[in-house]
Structures are given as structure tokens and as C-alpha cells.
Amino acid sequence: MKIPMSWLNDYTDISGITPEEYNHALTMTGSKVEGVENIGDEVQNVVTAKILSVEQHPDADKLKVCQVDTGSETIQIITGADNVKPGQIVPVALDGAILPGGMKIKKGKLRGLPSNGMMCSYEEIGMTKEDFPDAEYGILILDENLPLGKDIREVFGLDENIVEFEITSNRPDCLSVIGLARETAVTFNRPFSVKAPEVKGADGDINDYIKIDVKDTEICKRYSAKVVKNVKIGPSPKWMVDRLKACGIRSINNIVDITNYVLLEYGQPMHAFDLSFLEGAQINVRRAADGEEMVTLDGEQRRLDSTMLVICDAKKPVAVAGVMGGENSEVKEDTKTILFESANFFGTSVRRTAQKLGLRTESSARYEKGLDPNNTEPALLRACELVEMLGCGEVVGGWIDINNAEEKQNRIPFDSDKINNFLGCDVSRDDMVKTLTALGFTFDGGDVISPSFRADVEGFADVAEEVVRIFGYDKIPSTLMRSETVAAVKTRSQMAEDKIKNILTACGMYEIITYSFTNPNLFDKLCIPADSELRNVVKISNPLGEENSIMRTTGLSSMMETLARNANFKASDARLFELAKIYLPVDGELLPDEQQEIVLGMFGGCDFYDLKGITEALLDGMNVLKYRFVPLTDDPTFHPGRATALMIGNKQAGVLGQIHPQVCDNYDIAGEVYAAQISFKAVLEAAADEKQYKPLPKYPAVVRDLAILADENVLAADVEEIIKKKSKNLFAGLVLFDVYQGKQVPEGKKSMAYSLTLQSDEKTLTDEDTSKTVQDILDALKDKLGAELR
């Protein structure tokens, strides 16, 4: 929000305060100043001057030689402008002048004759056609009554410091000159006063002109109105135009300018209706009908619905409440009678309406932050005062005020000692009372009462903040902490996450982080059946789009999207992992079950065994002692025959393998892709917190090679399990070093060659010991798997 400092000076004395001091002090007390700009800094040494004579240049048909009186001397200026005449008052840039854009004016010669300056157009002094709508092209012709030699910045109000504030959403009272003037006064300990508007009024009764009915009192908390007759539409005075322009608002006409002026001054949005266009001489504040339409002041057709509040006459909408007026009731040049509206609307409703219509205005920006219902009356009277001050109408007697706002006082116990103890400072009770009183607070017994325009002050901490921000955060003495600090300790789950990331990173993989919001079409792309539980999802009630409309139930979809993106970017390979959150709905529960999956994904220069090896490294590193892999053929996302289920104990904890070619096609990935999904919870529960120490063996080990002949569908894992079980406490290691199917092996059979290491902690093993153990193994293999020694 931009405010000229001279406007603030109407309510508090800021003389002697430099822009730099103001900037720092207001920022320190909570009203952040983005910067202070002097709009006339780019214009220097430009003054008003009078053209005494105009003659043709002897050596140039398009140039004129002018004698110009600057008030202190007569100088010669050569110009090519066609609209200069003797007797005109014009802006003249003297020798050494600076113009916008860094242009410097120096005296010199044109076609042999000296020229000691330059007469300026409005553009050359940084102004626009909007500032001079009636100006002709060429040199700017000024008022003939202006004194000569006057700095042009003073003539056009360019010598003004403009302060730009960043107002936080909890301080709508500071979206006004009065609110910022109050903050300024308290910050610099200067007096602050707001003169009550004085309206003389004229004969007549407002009730003879308009009837007002507020049908929705929940959204419209207060509706105040006055009527002005014998309106004279015309331009606003220069001082008002300059102030509006400094705040970034273009002057339109005196009536519209008054509403904008009050908006800036009081922070209260207002609107002026041409009373002749209000059919039935009525105002009805109601919700719009679904499909109802109107054209707003910007000329756009707006389609309304029943969630929006509108201002209507007897038949039609004439304004979208709190957002923008309608084209069918705007003030025009022939307007004779107007209705001033000053209302208070529910901020949330205004924000939603503005969002739906794609129409955010100065008014809606204020309403949506929550305005003070008690501000409608003074703002309305101020508008009427300005009407009389500008002589642009007669204010009809009486006013209509429909007030449905709750009159409540926010009383907060006031304890200065408690505040000082809370803040760690030493501010006297008298200073606290003085500060709070200056900010608009009142006291009643042991309570402090926040003003109606400070809805953000709700409790003790808020009152303490008001005290300390004026006292100065920089004045709070530094103190040591008064209690022992406790070092933050990560949970077992957090430490497990860190360990998993370290293990996978050490395996050459890169971590990714993806959104939990995802697209419903992921199930089709992953070839997940229609009756799968994974399709039971949490739906987002207000999604940003269809592609982010549900919460994912599998992390594999995000991994596939990331792999596809890398493949499309011509990456030759990828090794990625993610600890992905998934969300599983729970019957009868409002919130879903939030779980984590360890998702691995890779392509390029890898195969199933690379993925299996990384998975084993992960499980071993997490100290998961009992796990095994079981062939998996019924998962439609994975290639049948090239996928396996990870079993931890007797429960399936994940799946890994090659992604089905159809799924790869769905994601537009050429080549083989390998992925794994592992339950983080299952790994965490199975991970042993302590590793068992095993001393170095005292006795030598015995290595026996076993070539087992078994059916081709017998799993190596089942063979290894029997060997480990029958080796009992002598088992020290087992390696499968060869699998063979060929001429020397019967059809339907395979040969599996193992290197078995046996070792005792109590003695050196004899041939009898090892032979007995080997025989027990062979007997068990034959009995359970039909396998025998080759």
C-alpha cells in the first residue's frame, strides 16, 4: 500500500522526520516499510517560465527561436514545437536540469544559434496523458496565473515522499491512512487526532428516496447509506487527484474519486449508485440465484451463483457485494442523485466470490481480511463531508443504518508484571498504559479492552506484543536461558529412515521426493485390477487439478513417472529410491492410515539380480535376520517369472522384479525397468536393534561340496533352508556356485552345486562328524524335496 507522507501529516505531526528515519522506525514497530520514494527525484531544475517572443530560425524551417522569462533572467531557447506562442507559461528545463530517465540538459547551439535550455512536454517531466487529458501534442501549456521561476515539482505535487507499506493480513486497520497515521504517532510519540466529519445536510428525508432490506444478515453485518441530490459530476480538485495518483489510483470524476479517497483514508470500501437506475427505489441485499448474470463496471459479463452476495434493486443485481459495482447503476455525467453505500460484509464470503469470479479489487482485498463494522458510519459521513467541501451535491437529511453486527468487547486481564516477565524486559505500568491507550485500547478495572478495529488482539500474548513492538524489540536485554536445554533425540523410526537412505546411497542410488497428490489414472497405467483395494483412495475435496485429485495408495506410480521423465530426457540409466508416504482409507475413520514404502527404481545397464542385491544389502544393513524371496507370478504390474515377493518371517513385506512391458509402454519407457516396493513398517519391526557378537573361531572349518539333483521347479531357497536347519550349530556358511541343466542331467531335473562350510565352537570336526551331518542333510532333502546327491 502506498501513502504520501503529507497525507499522514493530516492526522499526526511528522515534521522533522527524514524518510530514512521513518522507514526504520515504522518497520521496527511492525508496520513494514518496503521503501520511501520521492516521485520528483528524477526532475530537477525545471521551472515555470513565460514565452516573450517566437521567431523563425534563419537557417531552419522547422525550428523557432524563443525568448523566455524564467523569473530571474531572460534566456534564449530553440524548439521544434509548433504550439508555442508569446505569452504562454511553460515548463522549462534550465542548463544542468535532470529529467526522468537520467536525461541531462545542457546549453549548446542549434544551427549556429545558442539554446540555453529546453521547453518540456508532459511526458518529458514524467507525467502522462491521464494527468492532462485536454493537453495538445507538444509543449505543455500551463495556467497563465502561475508565478515565474516556480519549481515544477511544487506546481504538480511531484515533490512528495511516497511510503510503500507491506501490511500483514491480520492488520486490516492499517490498510488506511488513519490506521497508519495512528501507528506513526505512537511510534514517534506524537499526538494523533481524527476530526469527526461535519455534514451540514439539506432538506429532505432519505426514506423518501430509497428503501433498503438486508435479507442475508450473516454475510452483510452492517449496511449504511445516505443520499445526495443535485449532484454535479465533474473533475476533482488537484489536491485530491494528486493524492489518489500517489496511491496508484486514477482520477475518474469527483463522486467516484470521493469513494476511492474514503477507501484509502478510512480503509472502508464505499460505492456510489445512480439512484435513477435503481428500479423500484429499492436496495435488496441478498444471495444471487444460480445462473443469475450481470455486467460489472469493467464491462465483463459475470455469471453468479447462490454462494455470492449481491446488491439488487427491485428486479436485478446492481453490484457484487464487496467486489465491484454493476455497469447498470454506475455514476455518469448526467447523474443527478446518488446513493452512497458503506457496508460491512463477511470477509470469507467476499474472498470466495472474488476467487470464483476471478475479480480481485481494492475493496475485496480489504473485506477479505475482516473489517470493523463500526467504521461504516464515519466513512459514510466523511464521503458526505467531501461532497459538500467540493460543492458537488446536497446531502439529503437522515441516513439508513441496518446494523446486525455483534457488539462485543474483547476483555483481557492486564498484569504489567506478568507482561514484563513474559517479555524479559522492564517497562513501567504507566508506559504500558500510555502505549496501549495511544493504540486505541481502553481500560476497565483490571482489564484492557481491545478496540473494535483490532480483532487480531485476542489474548494476553497479543497485548504483550503490542507493548514490546512499541517499546522496541532491540531494547530487550539479552539473557541466558533459565532452564536446562535438552538435546533433541531422533526416534527409532527417524534413525531407521536415515540409515536406509545411507545404505541405498552407498549402493549408488539417488533419493527422490515426490508429491503424495496424484492422478486417478495411475491404477490403469500400472495395470492394477478394477477390484483392487489400492483403488480405494482418499479424494481431495478442492484439488488443484485432476492430476492431483487423490492421495496415492502406492508409491510405485510416482517412481514410474520419475523414471519415465528421466528416460524422456534421454538419460542412459537411473538408480532412484524414495521413502514414499501412502494413504490407505480406514472404514469408519476420518483420517486414513498413513504408511511408508521403500520404493526402488532403475533402468539401463542393470538386471533383476542388481535389484535383488541392493535389496539384500538394505535388509542386511538394517539387521533384518530372517527374510527370503518367493517367486511371484500374479502381480499384473510386474513381469511374470521375473518378480519375487519379499517375505519377512511369514508375512509378505514387499515385491521386487522387472516391471511388466505393458506398464512400461503405458509410461512410454523403452527397455527394461526394475523396481521394488518394501514396507518400511515391516523392515522396522524386523530390524534387530543390536547385532550379535560372534567371536573368531578357535577350531578349523571343514568345507564340503554338495551337488544336488532336484526337480527343475525346486527353489534354491527351500534347499538352503533345509541345509541350514539340518546343519544345526555346525553351520558356518553356504554358497550356491553352480546350477546346471543339460545332457548329463535327466529332463525336468537340474543340478545345484553348493559349497557348505561346517565349523564347531567346541572342537575340531572329524570325518565322522561331517559325514553324519551331510547324511542328515541328504536324507532331509530327499524326504522333503525328492532331491538326491548327484
mmCIF file of N, CA and C in Angstrom, residues 117-214:
data_model
loop_
_atom_site.group_PDB
_atom_site.id
_atom_site.type_symbol
_atom_site.label_atom_id
_atom_site.label_comp_id
_atom_site.label_asym_id
_atom_site.label_seq_id
_atom_site.Cartn_x
_atom_site.Cartn_y
_atom_site.Cartn_z
ATOM 1 N N GLY A 117 18.446 25.973 -22.812
ATOM 2 C CA GLY A 117 17.513 25.137 -22.044
ATOM 3 C C GLY A 117 16.568 24.405 -22.976
ATOM 4 N N MET A 118 15.492 23.865 -22.396
ATOM 5 C CA MET A 118 14.516 23.131 -23.204
ATOM 6 C C MET A 118 13.125 23.296 -22.611
ATOM 7 N N MET A 119 12.160 23.673 -23.474
ATOM 8 C CA MET A 119 10.762 23.674 -23.051
ATOM 9 C C MET A 119 10.246 22.237 -23.108
ATOM 10 N N CYS A 120 9.445 21.832 -22.115
ATOM 11 C CA CYS A 120 9.107 20.416 -21.927
ATOM 12 C C CYS A 120 7.640 20.107 -22.217
ATOM 13 N N SER A 121 7.412 18.900 -22.704
ATOM 14 C CA SER A 121 6.064 18.341 -22.779
ATOM 15 C C SER A 121 5.778 17.641 -21.452
ATOM 16 N N TYR A 122 4.528 17.185 -21.263
ATOM 17 C CA TYR A 122 4.212 16.499 -20.003
ATOM 18 C C TYR A 122 4.958 15.178 -19.888
ATOM 19 N N GLU A 123 5.236 14.518 -21.009
ATOM 20 C CA GLU A 123 5.960 13.253 -20.971
ATOM 21 C C GLU A 123 7.393 13.451 -20.513
ATOM 22 N N GLU A 124 7.990 14.572 -20.897
ATOM 23 C CA GLU A 124 9.396 14.818 -20.574
ATOM 24 C C GLU A 124 9.618 15.129 -19.109
ATOM 25 N N ILE A 125 8.536 15.457 -18.393
ATOM 26 C CA ILE A 125 8.675 15.661 -16.938
ATOM 27 C C ILE A 125 8.054 14.495 -16.177
ATOM 28 N N GLY A 126 7.857 13.349 -16.857
ATOM 29 C CA GLY A 126 7.441 12.124 -16.191
ATOM 30 C C GLY A 126 5.963 12.006 -15.932
ATOM 31 N N MET A 127 5.126 12.729 -16.694
ATOM 32 C CA MET A 127 3.689 12.662 -16.493
ATOM 33 C C MET A 127 3.026 12.061 -17.731
ATOM 34 N N THR A 128 1.718 11.794 -17.628
ATOM 35 C CA THR A 128 1.027 11.071 -18.694
ATOM 36 C C THR A 128 -0.178 11.847 -19.203
ATOM 37 N N LYS A 129 -0.779 11.319 -20.244
ATOM 38 C CA LYS A 129 -1.986 11.918 -20.822
ATOM 39 C C LYS A 129 -3.125 11.935 -19.818
ATOM 40 N N GLU A 130 -3.162 10.955 -18.918
ATOM 41 C CA GLU A 130 -4.197 10.931 -17.886
ATOM 42 C C GLU A 130 -4.101 12.137 -16.976
ATOM 43 N N ASP A 131 -2.882 12.646 -16.781
ATOM 44 C CA ASP A 131 -2.709 13.830 -15.939
ATOM 45 C C ASP A 131 -3.184 15.093 -16.651
ATOM 46 N N PHE A 132 -3.127 15.094 -17.966
ATOM 47 C CA PHE A 132 -3.514 16.264 -18.751
ATOM 48 C C PHE A 132 -4.375 15.819 -19.926
ATOM 49 N N PRO A 133 -5.601 15.376 -19.675
ATOM 50 C CA PRO A 133 -6.437 14.841 -20.761
ATOM 51 C C PRO A 133 -6.745 15.855 -21.854
ATOM 52 N N ASP A 134 -6.705 17.139 -21.540
ATOM 53 C CA ASP A 134 -7.039 18.166 -22.530
ATOM 54 C C ASP A 134 -5.814 18.790 -23.194
ATOM 55 N N ALA A 135 -4.622 18.308 -22.798
ATOM 56 C CA ALA A 135 -3.407 18.919 -23.343
ATOM 57 C C ALA A 135 -3.205 18.517 -24.792
ATOM 58 N N GLU A 136 -2.764 19.476 -25.633
ATOM 59 C CA GLU A 136 -2.460 19.183 -27.026
ATOM 60 C C GLU A 136 -1.043 18.648 -27.138
ATOM 61 N N TYR A 137 -0.761 18.059 -28.302
ATOM 62 C CA TYR A 137 0.561 17.485 -28.511
ATOM 63 C C TYR A 137 1.598 18.607 -28.586
ATOM 64 N N GLY A 138 2.731 18.394 -27.933
ATOM 65 C CA GLY A 138 3.805 19.377 -27.986
ATOM 66 C C GLY A 138 4.164 19.868 -26.597
ATOM 67 N N ILE A 139 4.582 21.139 -26.526
ATOM 68 C CA ILE A 139 4.967 21.729 -25.244
ATOM 69 C C ILE A 139 3.735 21.847 -24.356
ATOM 70 N N LEU A 140 3.914 21.547 -23.053
ATOM 71 C CA LEU A 140 2.813 21.629 -22.094
ATOM 72 C C LEU A 140 2.541 23.096 -21.761
ATOM 73 N N ILE A 141 1.315 23.531 -22.010
ATOM 74 C CA ILE A 141 0.919 24.906 -21.718
ATOM 75 C C ILE A 141 0.285 24.935 -20.332
ATOM 76 N N LEU A 142 0.832 25.791 -19.449
ATOM 77 C CA LEU A 142 0.391 25.830 -18.058
ATOM 78 C C LEU A 142 -0.580 26.975 -17.813
ATOM 79 N N ASP A 143 -1.125 27.006 -16.588
ATOM 80 C CA ASP A 143 -2.030 28.074 -16.161
ATOM 81 C C ASP A 143 -1.293 29.412 -16.249
ATOM 82 N N GLU A 144 -1.936 30.390 -16.891
ATOM 83 C CA GLU A 144 -1.281 31.689 -17.109
ATOM 84 C C GLU A 144 -1.086 32.480 -15.827
ATOM 85 N N ASN A 145 -1.729 32.053 -14.727
ATOM 86 C CA ASN A 145 -1.599 32.769 -13.461
ATOM 87 C C ASN A 145 -0.460 32.243 -12.585
ATOM 88 N N LEU A 146 0.237 31.218 -13.049
ATOM 89 C CA LEU A 146 1.337 30.667 -12.253
ATOM 90 C C LEU A 146 2.490 31.671 -12.179
ATOM 91 N N PRO A 147 3.125 31.778 -11.014
ATOM 92 C CA PRO A 147 4.285 32.677 -10.902
ATOM 93 C C PRO A 147 5.464 32.115 -11.678
ATOM 94 N N LEU A 148 6.339 32.976 -12.159
ATOM 95 C CA LEU A 148 7.501 32.546 -12.927
ATOM 96 C C LEU A 148 8.609 32.071 -11.993
ATOM 97 N N GLY A 149 9.383 31.102 -12.491
ATOM 98 C CA GLY A 149 10.512 30.598 -11.720
ATOM 99 C C GLY A 149 10.136 29.595 -10.649
ATOM 100 N N LYS A 150 8.868 29.137 -10.621
ATOM 101 C CA LYS A 150 8.427 28.195 -9.599
ATOM 102 C C LYS A 150 8.853 26.776 -9.993
ATOM 103 N N ASP A 151 9.410 26.047 -9.029
ATOM 104 C CA ASP A 151 9.842 24.669 -9.281
ATOM 105 C C ASP A 151 8.645 23.850 -9.757
ATOM 106 N N ILE A 152 8.817 23.157 -10.865
ATOM 107 C CA ILE A 152 7.704 22.416 -11.457
ATOM 108 C C ILE A 152 7.226 21.301 -10.545
ATOM 109 N N ARG A 153 8.099 20.814 -9.641
ATOM 110 C CA ARG A 153 7.689 19.768 -8.711
ATOM 111 C C ARG A 153 6.641 20.283 -7.737
ATOM 112 N N GLU A 154 6.765 21.547 -7.360
ATOM 113 C CA GLU A 154 5.759 22.129 -6.475
ATOM 114 C C GLU A 154 4.458 22.378 -7.222
ATOM 115 N N VAL A 155 4.569 22.746 -8.502
ATOM 116 C CA VAL A 155 3.370 23.033 -9.297
ATOM 117 C C VAL A 155 2.502 21.780 -9.429
ATOM 118 N N PHE A 156 3.134 20.625 -9.671
ATOM 119 C CA PHE A 156 2.385 19.394 -9.916
ATOM 120 C C PHE A 156 2.416 18.426 -8.732
ATOM 121 N N GLY A 157 2.876 18.874 -7.597
ATOM 122 C CA GLY A 157 2.897 17.994 -6.433
ATOM 123 C C GLY A 157 3.851 16.831 -6.576
ATOM 124 N N LEU A 158 4.920 17.030 -7.340
ATOM 125 C CA LEU A 158 5.880 15.957 -7.542
ATOM 126 C C LEU A 158 6.874 15.842 -6.398
ATOM 127 N N ASP A 159 6.999 16.889 -5.616
ATOM 128 C CA ASP A 159 7.961 16.882 -4.514
ATOM 129 C C ASP A 159 7.311 16.244 -3.286
ATOM 130 N N GLU A 160 7.045 14.969 -3.400
ATOM 131 C CA GLU A 160 6.292 14.251 -2.373
ATOM 132 C C GLU A 160 6.954 12.928 -2.084
ATOM 133 N N ASN A 161 7.121 12.623 -0.804
ATOM 134 C CA ASN A 161 7.651 11.326 -0.400
ATOM 135 C C ASN A 161 6.501 10.327 -0.283
ATOM 136 N N ILE A 162 6.595 9.236 -1.039
ATOM 137 C CA ILE A 162 5.568 8.202 -1.041
ATOM 138 C C ILE A 162 6.118 6.993 -0.297
ATOM 139 N N VAL A 163 5.391 6.565 0.738
ATOM 140 C CA VAL A 163 5.813 5.414 1.546
ATOM 141 C C VAL A 163 5.040 4.184 1.081
ATOM 142 N N GLU A 164 5.752 3.115 0.804
ATOM 143 C CA GLU A 164 5.101 1.859 0.434
ATOM 144 C C GLU A 164 5.193 0.880 1.603
ATOM 145 N N PHE A 165 4.021 0.446 2.086
ATOM 146 C CA PHE A 165 3.945 -0.465 3.227
ATOM 147 C C PHE A 165 3.608 -1.872 2.773
ATOM 148 N N GLU A 166 4.106 -2.841 3.503
ATOM 149 C CA GLU A 166 3.656 -4.227 3.356
ATOM 150 C C GLU A 166 2.814 -4.547 4.583
ATOM 151 N N ILE A 167 1.495 -4.596 4.393
ATOM 152 C CA ILE A 167 0.577 -4.774 5.507
ATOM 153 C C ILE A 167 0.251 -6.257 5.653
ATOM 154 N N THR A 168 0.436 -6.788 6.861
ATOM 155 C CA THR A 168 0.120 -8.194 7.107
ATOM 156 C C THR A 168 -1.393 -8.390 7.147
ATOM 157 N N SER A 169 -1.829 -9.624 6.882
ATOM 158 C CA SER A 169 -3.258 -9.899 6.746
ATOM 159 C C SER A 169 -4.039 -9.730 8.041
ATOM 160 N N ASN A 170 -3.353 -9.742 9.192
ATOM 161 C CA ASN A 170 -4.068 -9.597 10.463
ATOM 162 C C ASN A 170 -4.252 -8.135 10.863
ATOM 163 N N ARG A 171 -3.803 -7.198 10.018
ATOM 164 C CA ARG A 171 -3.916 -5.782 10.372
ATOM 165 C C ARG A 171 -4.652 -5.000 9.287
ATOM 166 N N PRO A 172 -5.938 -5.326 9.032
ATOM 167 C CA PRO A 172 -6.688 -4.566 8.028
ATOM 168 C C PRO A 172 -6.875 -3.107 8.422
ATOM 169 N N ASP A 173 -6.755 -2.793 9.721
ATOM 170 C CA ASP A 173 -6.882 -1.386 10.142
ATOM 171 C C ASP A 173 -5.762 -0.529 9.574
ATOM 172 N N CYS A 174 -4.635 -1.172 9.212
ATOM 173 C CA CYS A 174 -3.510 -0.425 8.646
ATOM 174 C C CYS A 174 -3.599 -0.295 7.126
ATOM 175 N N LEU A 175 -4.669 -0.806 6.541
ATOM 176 C CA LEU A 175 -4.896 -0.569 5.117
ATOM 177 C C LEU A 175 -5.645 0.741 4.947
ATOM 178 N N SER A 176 -5.213 1.745 5.673
ATOM 179 C CA SER A 176 -5.848 3.067 5.647
ATOM 180 C C SER A 176 -4.852 4.103 6.108
ATOM 181 N N VAL A 177 -5.079 5.339 5.667
ATOM 182 C CA VAL A 177 -4.214 6.436 6.092
ATOM 183 C C VAL A 177 -4.342 6.646 7.591
ATOM 184 N N ILE A 178 -5.568 6.603 8.097
ATOM 185 C CA ILE A 178 -5.786 6.837 9.527
ATOM 186 C C ILE A 178 -5.094 5.766 10.356
ATOM 187 N N GLY A 179 -5.207 4.512 9.949
ATOM 188 C CA GLY A 179 -4.566 3.439 10.692
ATOM 189 C C GLY A 179 -3.051 3.578 10.720
ATOM 190 N N LEU A 180 -2.464 3.922 9.580
ATOM 191 C CA LEU A 180 -1.013 4.100 9.532
ATOM 192 C C LEU A 180 -0.576 5.364 10.251
ATOM 193 N N ALA A 181 -1.428 6.395 10.229
ATOM 194 C CA ALA A 181 -1.114 7.613 10.974
ATOM 195 C C ALA A 181 -1.103 7.325 12.469
ATOM 196 N N ARG A 182 -2.020 6.479 12.930
ATOM 197 C CA ARG A 182 -2.046 6.102 14.346
ATOM 198 C C ARG A 182 -0.759 5.379 14.719
ATOM 199 N N GLU A 183 -0.331 4.426 13.863
ATOM 200 C CA GLU A 183 0.916 3.714 14.123
ATOM 201 C C GLU A 183 2.106 4.670 14.118
ATOM 202 N N THR A 184 2.077 5.627 13.196
ATOM 203 C CA THR A 184 3.158 6.614 13.123
ATOM 204 C C THR A 184 3.217 7.458 14.386
ATOM 205 N N ALA A 185 2.060 7.914 14.840
ATOM 206 C CA ALA A 185 2.005 8.762 16.030
ATOM 207 C C ALA A 185 2.550 8.034 17.254
ATOM 208 N N VAL A 186 2.153 6.783 17.429
ATOM 209 C CA VAL A 186 2.616 6.025 18.593
ATOM 210 C C VAL A 186 4.112 5.739 18.475
ATOM 211 N N THR A 187 4.567 5.423 17.271
ATOM 212 C CA THR A 187 5.986 5.108 17.069
ATOM 213 C C THR A 187 6.879 6.286 17.437
ATOM 214 N N PHE A 188 6.483 7.497 17.014
ATOM 215 C CA PHE A 188 7.313 8.682 17.257
ATOM 216 C C PHE A 188 6.833 9.507 18.454
ATOM 217 N N ASN A 189 5.878 8.951 19.213
ATOM 218 C CA ASN A 189 5.353 9.643 20.390
ATOM 219 C C ASN A 189 4.857 11.039 20.036
ATOM 220 N N ARG A 190 4.069 11.110 18.966
ATOM 221 C CA ARG A 190 3.493 12.365 18.512
ATOM 222 C C ARG A 190 1.975 12.321 18.741
ATOM 223 N N PRO A 191 1.324 13.484 18.851
ATOM 224 C CA PRO A 191 -0.142 13.498 19.023
ATOM 225 C C PRO A 191 -0.854 12.974 17.776
ATOM 226 N N PHE A 192 -2.003 12.378 18.001
ATOM 227 C CA PHE A 192 -2.809 11.814 16.916
ATOM 228 C C PHE A 192 -4.250 12.217 17.119
ATOM 229 N N SER A 193 -4.876 12.693 16.060
ATOM 230 C CA SER A 193 -6.284 13.085 16.185
ATOM 231 C C SER A 193 -6.978 12.919 14.835
ATOM 232 N N VAL A 194 -8.227 12.492 14.909
ATOM 233 C CA VAL A 194 -9.078 12.360 13.729
ATOM 234 C C VAL A 194 -10.303 13.220 13.971
ATOM 235 N N LYS A 195 -10.446 14.231 13.166
ATOM 236 C CA LYS A 195 -11.589 15.133 13.318
ATOM 237 C C LYS A 195 -12.854 14.443 12.815
ATOM 238 N N ALA A 196 -13.896 14.482 13.639
ATOM 239 C CA ALA A 196 -15.163 13.894 13.233
ATOM 240 C C ALA A 196 -15.720 14.645 12.036
ATOM 241 N N PRO A 197 -16.161 13.936 10.996
ATOM 242 C CA PRO A 197 -16.711 14.600 9.803
ATOM 243 C C PRO A 197 -17.922 15.463 10.159
ATOM 244 N N GLU A 198 -18.008 16.625 9.517
ATOM 245 C CA GLU A 198 -19.125 17.536 9.737
ATOM 246 C C GLU A 198 -19.939 17.648 8.449
ATOM 247 N N VAL A 199 -21.201 17.300 8.563
ATOM 248 C CA VAL A 199 -22.100 17.340 7.404
ATOM 249 C C VAL A 199 -23.247 18.294 7.721
ATOM 250 N N LYS A 200 -23.355 19.345 6.933
ATOM 251 C CA LYS A 200 -24.427 20.316 7.169
ATOM 252 C C LYS A 200 -25.771 19.751 6.745
ATOM 253 N N GLY A 201 -25.794 19.084 5.613
ATOM 254 C CA GLY A 201 -27.025 18.483 5.133
ATOM 255 C C GLY A 201 -27.972 19.488 4.495
ATOM 256 N N ALA A 202 -29.013 18.954 3.874
ATOM 257 C CA ALA A 202 -30.016 19.787 3.219
ATOM 258 C C ALA A 202 -31.393 19.243 3.582
ATOM 259 N N ASP A 203 -32.406 19.859 3.021
ATOM 260 C CA ASP A 203 -33.762 19.410 3.340
ATOM 261 C C ASP A 203 -34.028 18.056 2.678
ATOM 262 N N GLY A 204 -35.103 17.399 3.105
ATOM 263 C CA GLY A 204 -35.461 16.101 2.550
ATOM 264 C C GLY A 204 -35.197 14.979 3.529
ATOM 265 N N ASP A 205 -35.757 13.832 3.232
ATOM 266 C CA ASP A 205 -35.624 12.647 4.076
ATOM 267 C C ASP A 205 -35.218 11.475 3.194
ATOM 268 N N ILE A 206 -34.152 10.791 3.575
ATOM 269 C CA ILE A 206 -33.634 9.671 2.766
ATOM 270 C C ILE A 206 -34.697 8.613 2.528
ATOM 271 N N ASN A 207 -35.622 8.440 3.474
ATOM 272 C CA ASN A 207 -36.652 7.406 3.328
ATOM 273 C C ASN A 207 -37.623 7.711 2.191
ATOM 274 N N ASP A 208 -37.621 8.948 1.734
ATOM 275 C CA ASP A 208 -38.463 9.288 0.586
ATOM 276 C C ASP A 208 -37.791 8.921 -0.735
ATOM 277 N N TYR A 209 -36.517 8.580 -0.666
ATOM 278 C CA TYR A 209 -35.744 8.283 -1.875
ATOM 279 C C TYR A 209 -35.474 6.783 -2.061
ATOM 280 N N ILE A 210 -35.292 6.045 -0.950
ATOM 281 C CA ILE A 210 -34.845 4.663 -1.064
ATOM 282 C C ILE A 210 -35.345 3.825 0.101
ATOM 283 N N LYS A 211 -35.614 2.547 -0.169
ATOM 284 C CA LYS A 211 -35.941 1.578 0.857
ATOM 285 C C LYS A 211 -34.868 0.482 0.789
ATOM 286 N N ILE A 212 -34.374 0.076 1.956
ATOM 287 C CA ILE A 212 -33.286 -0.904 1.995
ATOM 288 C C ILE A 212 -33.703 -2.088 2.848
ATOM 289 N N ASP A 213 -33.464 -3.291 2.306
ATOM 290 C CA ASP A 213 -33.794 -4.528 3.017
ATOM 291 C C ASP A 213 -32.610 -5.476 2.923
ATOM 292 N N VAL A 214 -32.050 -5.823 4.081
ATOM 293 C CA VAL A 214 -30.936 -6.782 4.135
ATOM 294 C C VAL A 214 -31.519 -8.155 4.436
#
